Coordinates of C-alpha atoms and ligand atoms in Angstrom, one line a residue:
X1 CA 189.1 100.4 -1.0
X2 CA 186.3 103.2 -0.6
X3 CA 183.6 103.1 -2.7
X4 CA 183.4 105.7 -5.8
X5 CA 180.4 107.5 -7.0
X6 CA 180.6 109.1 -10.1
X7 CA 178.0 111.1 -11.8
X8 CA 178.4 111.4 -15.8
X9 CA 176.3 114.6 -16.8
X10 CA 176.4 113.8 -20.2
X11 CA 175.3 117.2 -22.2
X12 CA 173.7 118.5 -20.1
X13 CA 174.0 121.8 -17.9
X14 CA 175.8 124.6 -19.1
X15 CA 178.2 126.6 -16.1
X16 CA 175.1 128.2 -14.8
X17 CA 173.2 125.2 -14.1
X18 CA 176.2 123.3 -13.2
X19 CA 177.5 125.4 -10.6
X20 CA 173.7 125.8 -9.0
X21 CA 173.7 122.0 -8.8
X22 CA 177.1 121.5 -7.5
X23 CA 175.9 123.8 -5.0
X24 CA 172.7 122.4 -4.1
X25 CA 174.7 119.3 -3.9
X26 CA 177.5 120.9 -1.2
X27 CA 174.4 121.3 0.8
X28 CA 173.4 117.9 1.3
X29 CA 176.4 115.8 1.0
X30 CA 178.8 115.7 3.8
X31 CA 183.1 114.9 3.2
X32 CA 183.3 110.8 4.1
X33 CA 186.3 109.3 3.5
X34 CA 184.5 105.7 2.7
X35 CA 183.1 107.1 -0.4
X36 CA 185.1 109.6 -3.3
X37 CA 182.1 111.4 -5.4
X38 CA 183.3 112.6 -9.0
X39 CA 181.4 114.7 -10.6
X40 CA 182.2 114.9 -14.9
X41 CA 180.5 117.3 -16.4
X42 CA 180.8 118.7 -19.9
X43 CA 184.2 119.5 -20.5
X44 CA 183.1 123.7 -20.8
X45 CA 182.0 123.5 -16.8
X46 CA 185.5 122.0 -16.1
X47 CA 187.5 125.0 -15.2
X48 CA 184.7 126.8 -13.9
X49 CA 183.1 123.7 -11.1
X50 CA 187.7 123.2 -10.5
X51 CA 187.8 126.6 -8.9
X52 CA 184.2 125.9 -6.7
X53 CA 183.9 122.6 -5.8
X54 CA 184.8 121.4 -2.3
X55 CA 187.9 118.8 -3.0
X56 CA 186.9 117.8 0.0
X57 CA 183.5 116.6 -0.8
X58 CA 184.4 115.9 -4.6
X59 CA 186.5 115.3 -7.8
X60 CA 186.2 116.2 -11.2
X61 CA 186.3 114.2 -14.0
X62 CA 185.9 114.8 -18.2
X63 CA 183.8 112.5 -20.2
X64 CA 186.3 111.6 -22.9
X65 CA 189.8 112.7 -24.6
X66 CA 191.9 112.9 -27.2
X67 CA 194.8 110.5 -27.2
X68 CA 197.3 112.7 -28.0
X69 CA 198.8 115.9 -26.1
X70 CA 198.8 118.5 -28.5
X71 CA 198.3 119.3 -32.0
X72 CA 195.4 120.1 -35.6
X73 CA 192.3 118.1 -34.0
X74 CA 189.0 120.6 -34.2
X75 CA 186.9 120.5 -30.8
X76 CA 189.0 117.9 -29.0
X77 CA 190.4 118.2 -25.7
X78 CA 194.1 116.6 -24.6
X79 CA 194.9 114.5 -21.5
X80 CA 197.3 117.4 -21.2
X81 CA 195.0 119.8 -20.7
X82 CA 192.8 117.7 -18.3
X83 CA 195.8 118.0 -15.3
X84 CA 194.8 120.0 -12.7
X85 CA 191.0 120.3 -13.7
X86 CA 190.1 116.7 -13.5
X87 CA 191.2 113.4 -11.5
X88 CA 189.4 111.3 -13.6
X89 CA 188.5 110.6 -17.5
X90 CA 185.6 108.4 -18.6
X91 CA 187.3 106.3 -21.6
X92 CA 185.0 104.4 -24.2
X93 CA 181.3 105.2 -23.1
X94 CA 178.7 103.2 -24.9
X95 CA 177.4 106.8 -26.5
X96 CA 180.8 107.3 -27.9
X97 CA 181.3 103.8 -29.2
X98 CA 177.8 104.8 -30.6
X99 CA 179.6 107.0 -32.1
X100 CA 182.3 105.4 -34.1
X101 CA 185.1 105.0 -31.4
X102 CA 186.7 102.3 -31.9
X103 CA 188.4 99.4 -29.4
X104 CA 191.7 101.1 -31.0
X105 CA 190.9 104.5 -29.9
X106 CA 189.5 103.3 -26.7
X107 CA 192.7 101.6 -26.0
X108 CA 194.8 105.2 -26.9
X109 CA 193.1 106.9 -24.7
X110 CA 193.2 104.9 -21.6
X111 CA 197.1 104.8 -22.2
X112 CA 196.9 108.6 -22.7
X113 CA 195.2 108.8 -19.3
X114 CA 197.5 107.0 -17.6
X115 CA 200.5 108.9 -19.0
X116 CA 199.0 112.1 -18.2
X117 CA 198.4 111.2 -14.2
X118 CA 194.7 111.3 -14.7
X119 CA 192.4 107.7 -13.8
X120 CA 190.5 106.4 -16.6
X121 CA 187.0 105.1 -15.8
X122 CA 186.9 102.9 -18.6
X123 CA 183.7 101.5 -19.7
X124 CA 182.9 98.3 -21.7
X125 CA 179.6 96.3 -21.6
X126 CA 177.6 94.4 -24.3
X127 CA 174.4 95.7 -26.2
X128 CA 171.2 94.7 -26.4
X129 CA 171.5 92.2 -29.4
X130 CA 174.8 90.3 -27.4
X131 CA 172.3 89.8 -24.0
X132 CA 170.0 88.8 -26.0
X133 CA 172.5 85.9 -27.6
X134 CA 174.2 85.2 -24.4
X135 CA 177.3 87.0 -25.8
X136 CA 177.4 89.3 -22.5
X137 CA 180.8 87.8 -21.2
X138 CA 182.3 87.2 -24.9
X139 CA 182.1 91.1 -25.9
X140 CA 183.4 92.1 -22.0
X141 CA 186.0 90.3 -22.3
X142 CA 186.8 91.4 -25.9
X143 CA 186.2 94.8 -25.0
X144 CA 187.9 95.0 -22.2
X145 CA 191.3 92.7 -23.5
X146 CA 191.7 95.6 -26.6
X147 CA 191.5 98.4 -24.2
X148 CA 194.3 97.3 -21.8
X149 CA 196.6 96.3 -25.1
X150 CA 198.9 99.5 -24.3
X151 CA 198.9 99.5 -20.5
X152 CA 201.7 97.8 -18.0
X153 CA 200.6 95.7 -14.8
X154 CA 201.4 98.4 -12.9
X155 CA 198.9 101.0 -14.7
X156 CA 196.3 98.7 -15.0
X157 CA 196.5 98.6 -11.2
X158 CA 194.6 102.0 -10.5
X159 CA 192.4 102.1 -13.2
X160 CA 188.5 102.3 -12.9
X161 CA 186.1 99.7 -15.0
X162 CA 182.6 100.2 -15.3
X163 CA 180.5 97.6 -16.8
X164 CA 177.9 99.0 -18.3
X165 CA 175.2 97.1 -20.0
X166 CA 174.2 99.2 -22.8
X167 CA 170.3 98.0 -22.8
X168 CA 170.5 99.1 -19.1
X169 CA 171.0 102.7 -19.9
X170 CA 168.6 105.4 -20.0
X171 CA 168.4 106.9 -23.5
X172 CA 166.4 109.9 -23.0
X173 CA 163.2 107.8 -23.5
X174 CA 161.9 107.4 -20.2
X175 CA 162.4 103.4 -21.0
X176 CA 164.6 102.0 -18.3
X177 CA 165.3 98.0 -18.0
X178 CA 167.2 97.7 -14.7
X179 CA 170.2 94.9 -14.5
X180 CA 169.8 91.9 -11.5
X181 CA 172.7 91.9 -9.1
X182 CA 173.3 88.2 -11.3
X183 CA 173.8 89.7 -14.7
X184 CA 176.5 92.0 -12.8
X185 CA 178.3 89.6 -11.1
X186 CA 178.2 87.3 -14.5
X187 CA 179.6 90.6 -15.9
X188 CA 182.3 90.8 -13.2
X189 CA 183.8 87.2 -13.0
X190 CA 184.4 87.8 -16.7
X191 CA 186.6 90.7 -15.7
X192 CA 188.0 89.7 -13.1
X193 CA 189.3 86.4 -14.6
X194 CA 190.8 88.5 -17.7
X195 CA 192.4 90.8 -15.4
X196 CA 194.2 87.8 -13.8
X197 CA 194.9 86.1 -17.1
X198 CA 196.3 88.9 -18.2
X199 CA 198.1 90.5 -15.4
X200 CA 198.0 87.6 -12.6
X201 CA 196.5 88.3 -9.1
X202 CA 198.1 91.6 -8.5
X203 CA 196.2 92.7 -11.9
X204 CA 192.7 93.0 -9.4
X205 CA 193.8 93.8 -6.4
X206 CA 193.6 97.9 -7.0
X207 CA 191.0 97.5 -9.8
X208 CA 188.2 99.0 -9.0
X209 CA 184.6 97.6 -10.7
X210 CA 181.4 100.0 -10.9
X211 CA 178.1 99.5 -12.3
X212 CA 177.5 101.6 -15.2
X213 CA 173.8 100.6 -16.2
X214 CA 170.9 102.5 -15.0
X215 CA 170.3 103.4 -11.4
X216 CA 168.1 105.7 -9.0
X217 CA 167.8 106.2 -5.5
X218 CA 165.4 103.2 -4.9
X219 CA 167.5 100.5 -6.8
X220 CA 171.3 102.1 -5.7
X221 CA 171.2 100.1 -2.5
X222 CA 170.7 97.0 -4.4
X223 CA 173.6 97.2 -6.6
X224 CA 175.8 98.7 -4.1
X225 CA 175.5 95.4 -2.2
X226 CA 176.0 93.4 -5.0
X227 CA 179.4 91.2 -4.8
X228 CA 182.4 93.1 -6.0
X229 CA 180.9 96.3 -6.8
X230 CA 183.0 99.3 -5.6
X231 CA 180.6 102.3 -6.9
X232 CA 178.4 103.5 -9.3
X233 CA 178.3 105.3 -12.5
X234 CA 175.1 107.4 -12.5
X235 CA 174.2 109.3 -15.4
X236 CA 170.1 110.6 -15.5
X237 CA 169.8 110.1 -11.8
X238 CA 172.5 112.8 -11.1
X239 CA 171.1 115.2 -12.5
X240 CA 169.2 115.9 -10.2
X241 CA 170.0 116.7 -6.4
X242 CA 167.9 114.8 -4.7
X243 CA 168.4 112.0 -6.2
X244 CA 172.1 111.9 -6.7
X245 CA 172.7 113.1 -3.0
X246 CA 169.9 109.9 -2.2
X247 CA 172.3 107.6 -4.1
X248 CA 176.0 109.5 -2.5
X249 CA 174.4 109.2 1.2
X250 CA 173.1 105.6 0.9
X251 CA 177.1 104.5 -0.2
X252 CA 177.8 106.5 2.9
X253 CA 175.6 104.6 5.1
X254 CA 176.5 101.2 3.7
X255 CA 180.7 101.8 4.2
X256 CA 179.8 102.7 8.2
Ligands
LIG301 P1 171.7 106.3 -16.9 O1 173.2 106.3 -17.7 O2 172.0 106.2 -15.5 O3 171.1 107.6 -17.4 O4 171.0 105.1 -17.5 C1 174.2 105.4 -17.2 C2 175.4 105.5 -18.0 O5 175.4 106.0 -19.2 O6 176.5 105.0 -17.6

């Protein structure tokens, strides 16, 4: 399986700025085929970044969905509406469970994903207070269990996870605590074993795991290395061009 890349903009960069960066990016990233890059930005720089990027060099994604195709939701966006703009949707982001979405919700929208032809990138991962009381594997698995409740063995089979511990994400703050390679792969066997519980060995074979916690160019490496990790989820560090193309070319070299 190549390895993924993902960058999650968050809100941040309106069409001007995310068309300069995409551009600045095009510069310094060459097309591998050992390593997809998807790029989600706000869902307003969608259509614009569909009709510039390079599909060569990467794929879009949206940050989150509505679960249902059409109809009276203010401001929401429908899987429907995602087809031919995006590849992928991020499902259940710590900032949205934040938020108020629910394991319910979560487990809507990765279904609605998967009907719609789009890849959820779903992400689950414990907070601070559940590291703290060794309930890292507990909430994973809990997490991750409800999410798959409306999915088939064959859908869950080319679906994206991203564990993400929440106290390993950047908040804006400038505080960063970065994740060992153990607390990942503690984070992983969890998954791994509930995948095959739930869907037997086939349930892992096309999963693929990324690490959604914090990362930057000088720590990527690290990670990327790390047993059973397939790709990253960057959010601050892709921001910025240097760094995310840092992080992209580093996969690269590793998959030669
Ligand atoms: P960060 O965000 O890289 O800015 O810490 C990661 C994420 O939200 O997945």
């Amino acid at each position: 399986m190549n390895k993924l890349i993902v960058a999650n903009w968050k809100m941040n960069l309106a069409p001007g700025a995310a068309s300069l960066l995409v551009k600045r990016l095009d510069e310094k990233i060459k097309p591998d085929a050992g390593v997809e890059v998807v790029i989600c930005p706000p869902t307003l720089d969608l259509y614009p970044l569909a009709r510039e990027i390079d599909r060569k060099k990467f794929k879009l994604g949206a940050q989150n969905v509505h679960y249902l195709d059409e109809g009276p939701y203010t401001g929401e966006t429908s899987p429907q509406m995602l087809r031919g703009l995006a590849d992928y949707v991020i499902v259940g982001h710590s900032e949205r469970r934040a938020m108020g979405e629910t394991d319910a919700q979560v487990a809507k929208k990765l279904a609605a994903v998967v009907r719609n032809g789009l890849i959820p990138i779903l992400c689950i991962g414990e907070s601070l207070h559940d590291h703290e009381h060794n309930l890292a594997s507990k909430v994973v698995v809990d997490q991750l269990t409800a999410a798959l409740a409306n999915l088939t063995a064959e859908e869950v089979g080319g679906i994206v996870i991203a564990y993400e511990p929440v106290w390993s994400i950047n908040h804006g703050d400038g505080h960063v605590v970065h994740a060992t390679p153990e607390n990942i792969r503690f984070a992983y066997r969890a998954i791994r074993s509930t995948l095959e519980e739930l869907y037997g060995e086939g349930g892992i074979a096309n999963v693929r795991l990324l690490y959604g916690g914090s990362t930057d160019p000088d720590h990527c490496q690290a990670y990327l290395e790390t047993e059973y990790v397939d790709g990253l989820l960057v959010g601050n560090a892709s921001l910025n061009y240097e760094s995310f193309s840092k992080i992209v070319l580093t996969a690269q070299r590793l998959e030669k």
